[in-house]
CSV table of C-alpha atoms in Angstrom, one decimal:
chain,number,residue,atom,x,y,z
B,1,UNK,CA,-36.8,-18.9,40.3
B,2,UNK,CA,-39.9,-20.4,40.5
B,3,UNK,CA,-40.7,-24.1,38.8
B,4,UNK,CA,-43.2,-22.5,36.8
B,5,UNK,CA,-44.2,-19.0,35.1
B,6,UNK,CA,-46.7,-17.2,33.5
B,7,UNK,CA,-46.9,-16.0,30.2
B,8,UNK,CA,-49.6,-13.8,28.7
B,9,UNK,CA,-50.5,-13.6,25.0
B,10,UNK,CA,-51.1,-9.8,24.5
B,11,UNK,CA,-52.4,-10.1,21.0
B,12,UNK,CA,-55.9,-10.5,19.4
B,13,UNK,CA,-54.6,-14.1,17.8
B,14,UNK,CA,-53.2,-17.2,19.1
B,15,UNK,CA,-49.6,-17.2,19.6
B,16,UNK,CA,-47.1,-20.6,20.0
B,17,UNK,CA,-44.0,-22.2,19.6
B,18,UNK,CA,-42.3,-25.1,19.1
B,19,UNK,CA,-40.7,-26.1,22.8
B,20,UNK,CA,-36.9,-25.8,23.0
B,21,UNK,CA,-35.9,-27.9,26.0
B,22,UNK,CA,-38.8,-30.9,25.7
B,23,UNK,CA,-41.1,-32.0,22.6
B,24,UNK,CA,-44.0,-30.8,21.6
B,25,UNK,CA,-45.3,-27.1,21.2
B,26,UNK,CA,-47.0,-24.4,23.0
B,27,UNK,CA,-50.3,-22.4,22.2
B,28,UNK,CA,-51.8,-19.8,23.7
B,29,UNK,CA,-54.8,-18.5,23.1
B,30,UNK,CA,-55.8,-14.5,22.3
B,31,UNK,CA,-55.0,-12.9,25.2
B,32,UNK,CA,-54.4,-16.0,27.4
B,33,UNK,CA,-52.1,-16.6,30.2
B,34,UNK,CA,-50.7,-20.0,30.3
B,35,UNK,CA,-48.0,-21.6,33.3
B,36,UNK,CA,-45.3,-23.2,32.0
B,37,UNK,CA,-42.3,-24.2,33.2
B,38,UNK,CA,-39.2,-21.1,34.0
B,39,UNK,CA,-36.6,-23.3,32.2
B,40,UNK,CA,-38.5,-23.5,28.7
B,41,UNK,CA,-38.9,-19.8,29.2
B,42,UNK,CA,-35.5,-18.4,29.7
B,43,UNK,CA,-34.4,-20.8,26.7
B,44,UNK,CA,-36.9,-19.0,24.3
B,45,UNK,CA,-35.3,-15.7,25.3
B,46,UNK,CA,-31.6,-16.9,25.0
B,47,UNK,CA,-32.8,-18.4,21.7
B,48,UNK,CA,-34.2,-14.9,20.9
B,49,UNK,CA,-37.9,-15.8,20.1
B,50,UNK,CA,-38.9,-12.7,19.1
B,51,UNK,CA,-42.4,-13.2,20.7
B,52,UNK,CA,-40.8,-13.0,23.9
B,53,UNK,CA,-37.5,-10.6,23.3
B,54,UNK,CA,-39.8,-7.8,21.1
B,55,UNK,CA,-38.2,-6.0,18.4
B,56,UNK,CA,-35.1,-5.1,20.2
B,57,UNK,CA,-34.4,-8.1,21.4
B,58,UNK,CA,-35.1,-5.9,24.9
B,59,UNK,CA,-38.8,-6.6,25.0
B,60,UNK,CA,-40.0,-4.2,22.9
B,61,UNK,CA,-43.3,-4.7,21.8
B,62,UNK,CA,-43.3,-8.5,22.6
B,63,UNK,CA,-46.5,-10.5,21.4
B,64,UNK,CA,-46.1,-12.7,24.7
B,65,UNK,CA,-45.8,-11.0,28.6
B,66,UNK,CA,-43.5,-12.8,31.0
B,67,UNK,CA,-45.1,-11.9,34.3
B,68,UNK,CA,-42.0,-13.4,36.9
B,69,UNK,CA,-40.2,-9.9,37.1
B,70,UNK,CA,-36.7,-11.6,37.9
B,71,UNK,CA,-36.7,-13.2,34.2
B,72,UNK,CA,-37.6,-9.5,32.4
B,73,UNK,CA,-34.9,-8.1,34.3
B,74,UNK,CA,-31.9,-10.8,33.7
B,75,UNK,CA,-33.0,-10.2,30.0
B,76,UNK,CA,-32.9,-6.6,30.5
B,77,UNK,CA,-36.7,-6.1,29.1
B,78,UNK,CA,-37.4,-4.0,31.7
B,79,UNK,CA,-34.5,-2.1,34.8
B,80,UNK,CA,-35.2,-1.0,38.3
B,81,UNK,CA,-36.3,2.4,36.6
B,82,UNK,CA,-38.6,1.2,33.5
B,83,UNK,CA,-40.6,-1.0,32.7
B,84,UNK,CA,-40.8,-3.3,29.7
B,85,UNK,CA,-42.5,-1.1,26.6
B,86,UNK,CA,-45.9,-3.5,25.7
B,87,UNK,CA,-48.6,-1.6,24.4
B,88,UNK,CA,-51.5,-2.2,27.5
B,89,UNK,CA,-54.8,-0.5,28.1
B,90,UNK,CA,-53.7,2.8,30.0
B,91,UNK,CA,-50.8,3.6,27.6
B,92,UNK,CA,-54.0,3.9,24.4
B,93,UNK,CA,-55.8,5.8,27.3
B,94,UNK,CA,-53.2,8.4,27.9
B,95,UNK,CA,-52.7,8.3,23.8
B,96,UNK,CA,-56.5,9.2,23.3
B,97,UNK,CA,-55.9,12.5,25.7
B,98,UNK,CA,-54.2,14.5,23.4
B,99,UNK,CA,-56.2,17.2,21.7
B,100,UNK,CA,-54.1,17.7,19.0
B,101,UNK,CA,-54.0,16.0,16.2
B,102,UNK,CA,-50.2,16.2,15.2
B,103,UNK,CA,-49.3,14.9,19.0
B,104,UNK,CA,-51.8,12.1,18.8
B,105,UNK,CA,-50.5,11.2,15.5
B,106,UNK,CA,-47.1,11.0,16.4
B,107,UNK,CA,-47.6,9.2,19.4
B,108,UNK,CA,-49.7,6.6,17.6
B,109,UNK,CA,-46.2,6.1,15.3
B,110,UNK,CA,-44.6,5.6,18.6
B,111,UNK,CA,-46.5,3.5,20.8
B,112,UNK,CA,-48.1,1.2,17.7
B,113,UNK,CA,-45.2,-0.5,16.5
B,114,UNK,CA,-45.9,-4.1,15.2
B,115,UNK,CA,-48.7,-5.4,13.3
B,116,UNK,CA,-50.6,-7.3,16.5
B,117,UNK,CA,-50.4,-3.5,17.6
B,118,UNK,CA,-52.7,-2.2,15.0
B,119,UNK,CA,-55.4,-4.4,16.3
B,120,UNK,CA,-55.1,-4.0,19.8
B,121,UNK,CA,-55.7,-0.4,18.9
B,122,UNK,CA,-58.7,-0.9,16.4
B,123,UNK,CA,-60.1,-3.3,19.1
B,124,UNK,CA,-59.3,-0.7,22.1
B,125,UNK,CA,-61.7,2.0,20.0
B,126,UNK,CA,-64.6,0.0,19.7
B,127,UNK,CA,-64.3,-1.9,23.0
B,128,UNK,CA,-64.1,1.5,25.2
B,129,UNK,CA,-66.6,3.3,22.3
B,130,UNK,CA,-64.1,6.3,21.6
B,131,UNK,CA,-66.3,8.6,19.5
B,132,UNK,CA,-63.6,10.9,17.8
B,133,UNK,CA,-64.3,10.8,14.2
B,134,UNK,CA,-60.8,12.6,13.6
B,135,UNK,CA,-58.7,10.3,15.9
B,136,UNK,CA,-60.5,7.5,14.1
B,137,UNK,CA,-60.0,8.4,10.9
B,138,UNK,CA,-56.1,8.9,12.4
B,139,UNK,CA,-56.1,5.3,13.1
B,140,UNK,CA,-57.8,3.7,10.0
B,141,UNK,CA,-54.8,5.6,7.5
B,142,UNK,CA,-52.5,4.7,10.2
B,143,UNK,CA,-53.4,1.1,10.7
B,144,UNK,CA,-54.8,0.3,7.3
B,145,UNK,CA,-57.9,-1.8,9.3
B,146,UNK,CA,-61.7,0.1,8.5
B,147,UNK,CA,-63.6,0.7,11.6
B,148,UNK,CA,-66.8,-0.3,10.1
């Protein structure tokens, strides 16, 4: 493993946490990537931070992205076969393809899980313009955020 990693912040807000193997904390900003070092890393997932281990504690909906692929596999967020389930730009694309109502619907209850979710879905509809008043209206009920 490398002496350093990436981590991405996949959420509208800053995320941190207080450091496990050295003093101080860690801040990242909306949807920034920050290096730090593989050790403090792998400690936050054996301490289960739920920012890194998701809701499953298998990288489920995680609010922060490891990027070394060797550290989301010895976790098990992601296998050979799949890949680690974080909400990203081309799985809301594929979501805003279905013409029917009920199938949108219930894939929104799938793929929008956590509370950082619901914004990264209000913010997807105005950032890419989507102009489907139903869809919308889906996704205010759903998420509880006007899309004034």
């Amino acid at each position: 493993m490398a002496d350093k990693v990436s981590i991405v912040n996949l959420t509208p807000w800053t995320q941190g946490f207080k450091r496990i193997n050295t003093v101080g904390h860690i801040s990242i900003p909306a949807y920034g990537r920050l290096n730090i070092e593989t050790e403090e890393v792998v400690s936050q997932c054996y301490a289960k931070n739920n920012q890194f281990t998701g809701e499953d504690g298998h990288g489920s909906h995680a609010r922060i992205y490891v990027e070394d692929p060797a550290i989301r596999k010895e976790f098990e967020f992601e296998t050979e076969t799949s890949k680690q389930k974080v909400l990203t730009d081309d799985k809301l694309a594929k979501l805003f393809e279905y013409k029917r109502m009920g199938d949108f619907e219930k894939n929104m209850k799938d793929l929008v899980v956590i509370h950082a979710e619901r914004f990264i879905l209000v913010e997807y509809i105005k950032k890419h313009k989507i102009n489907d008043y139903e869809k919308i209206k889906a996704v205010e009920r759903f998420t509880g955020i006007p899309m004034n």
